[in-house]
Amino acid sequence: MSLLIAGNWKMNGLGNQLEDIRAVAECADANPIVDVLMCVPSTLISRAVQSSAGRIAIGGEDCAPDAAGAFTGDISAEMLKDAGASVVLAGHSERRRKYHETDVMVGAKVTAASRAGLGAIICVGETKDQHARGDALSVCAEQIAGSLPQNLEPCSGSAIAYEPLWAIGSGQTPRLDEIAKTLRHIRGCLRTQIGEQEGAMRILYGGSITPDNARGILELPEVGGLLIGGASLRSRDLSAIIRVADEIAGQRSTGLCKAATCEIEQLAAERLVAPSSGLAFDPVARFANGWVSRNVEVGPFSWDDPPIYEGPIQLFRDAAAQAGFSDSELERSLGPVPQFIAHSFSEAAARWLGAEHLRRLEAKAASL
Ligand code: PEP
């Protein structure tokens, strides 16, 4: 999964600020590896969808638990979806604190989001006092246990956002090692709570992100993206962060691609007759080889056995074509794998290999 850069405009933004959404969408277009989401006030959702022309995702900032009824002033998840949102924030600390939202209420909103087919970004994080007492991990664990429905099947775009309350809007951030430790802990809590489905959820960091501190945080392998308040209101700052995230996402994909091809070569050597042609050094061929060894009962066979390879090669070609690479460019793909192909390749690998396998590859990629 690529990195996600999510903006949260809070109670800010009028029609004349849609120009900023357009600018962010243009930046996202030019940096296609990173995923971009803008959570805006409900009044702007449908116009933001139009302004961004589908190039970024648009989200809501909160939703009511019920689908419809006598709840004057509330907006349901179904209404957000109808307006064009694909994701909604749940349990932002400002709602927990200023509107006394409990974990149970947040859980009901997450259930509502899932009912409406929206991804939910569930915010958790400790206060300054809790941080000082060393309670960050237990507070996050408790909030996750309370606000994540037990058998949640996360919709696309779902995530946990770790947002220490003392870091929001304060210009302060936790140390990098603290962020990494908390995010690892949150990953473990998610696994306990929703099992295998946990692989479908990113874990974001949020709190006083600026173009100056984004790189260090995004470089932590635990971080799946950022939730950004203040800086998301300035399209120039947000665009700078998107560019950094795209670069880092590209590097991660390339590492993953390397790890996958290493592994596939090893598999091929163990289980297959080594192909005699130079294609053995082509990433398409390597991947096809690995795919075959994993999915097809093979006896001795020849590299020219086309039906076995057709499926995986076609999938790889589709992914590369989607990223704008022609067949002839693919034929020349001996040598370093271009970043776009690496990204498509790792996305394809994610689909084929499954979450557990992918995690092992990611660990291997980090050590390359
Ligand atoms: C937020 O409110 O979710 C947030 C992270 O705000 P800021 O980036 O301004 O600290």
GROMACS .gro file of N, CA and C in nm, residues 10 123 156 162 202 207-208 212-213 222 228 259 267 278 284 317 325 334 337:
model
   57
   10LYS      N    1  -1.081   2.096   0.907
   10LYS     CA    2  -1.159   2.133   1.027
   10LYS      C    3  -1.271   2.230   0.986
  123CYS      N    4  -0.903   0.828   1.489
  123CYS     CA    5  -0.795   0.904   1.554
  123CYS      C    6  -0.779   0.860   1.700
  156SER      N    7  -1.192   0.037   0.190
  156SER     CA    8  -1.073   0.097   0.134
  156SER      C    9  -1.054   0.241   0.189
  162TYR      N   10  -0.250   0.815   1.454
  162TYR     CA   11  -0.195   0.842   1.587
  162TYR      C   12  -0.168   0.992   1.596
  202ARG      N   13  -0.383   0.135   0.705
  202ARG     CA   14  -0.260   0.211   0.727
  202ARG      C   15  -0.260   0.266   0.869
  207GLY      N   16   0.000   1.559   1.374
  207GLY     CA   17   0.035   1.653   1.482
  207GLY      C   18   0.150   1.741   1.440
  208SER      N   19   0.119   1.870   1.406
  208SER     CA   20   0.222   1.970   1.373
  208SER      C   21   0.316   1.928   1.260
  212ASP      N   22   0.898   2.090   0.669
  212ASP     CA   23   1.033   2.067   0.724
  212ASP      C   24   1.046   1.937   0.802
  213ASN      N   25   0.940   1.894   0.870
  213ASN     CA   26   0.957   1.772   0.950
  213ASN      C   27   0.893   1.648   0.885
  222GLU      N   28   0.735   0.231   0.981
  222GLU     CA   29   0.606   0.206   1.047
  222GLU      C   30   0.498   0.301   0.998
  228ILE      N   31  -0.289   1.577   0.836
  228ILE     CA   32  -0.232   1.712   0.849
  228ILE      C   33  -0.342   1.816   0.865
  259ALA      N   34   1.327  -0.690  -0.319
  259ALA     CA   35   1.311  -0.803  -0.229
  259ALA      C   36   1.228  -0.913  -0.294
  267LEU      N   37   1.318  -1.890  -0.524
  267LEU     CA   38   1.214  -1.991  -0.543
  267LEU      C   39   1.234  -2.064  -0.676
  278GLY      N   40   1.809  -1.550  -2.163
  278GLY     CA   41   1.848  -1.430  -2.088
  278GLY      C   42   1.730  -1.367  -2.015
  284VAL      N   43   1.001  -0.927  -1.526
  284VAL     CA   44   0.873  -0.990  -1.563
  284VAL      C   45   0.888  -1.141  -1.556
  317ARG      N   46   0.215  -0.690  -1.724
  317ARG     CA   47   0.208  -0.595  -1.837
  317ARG      C   48   0.097  -0.494  -1.814
  325PHE      N   49   0.386   0.253  -1.928
  325PHE     CA   50   0.501   0.191  -1.996
  325PHE      C   51   0.454   0.102  -2.110
  334LEU      N   52   1.553  -0.492  -1.871
  334LEU     CA   53   1.671  -0.550  -1.807
  334LEU      C   54   1.743  -0.437  -1.735
  337VAL      N   55   1.500  -0.135  -1.241
  337VAL     CA   56   1.356  -0.129  -1.267
  337VAL      C   57   1.310   0.016  -1.245
   0.00000   0.00000   0.00000
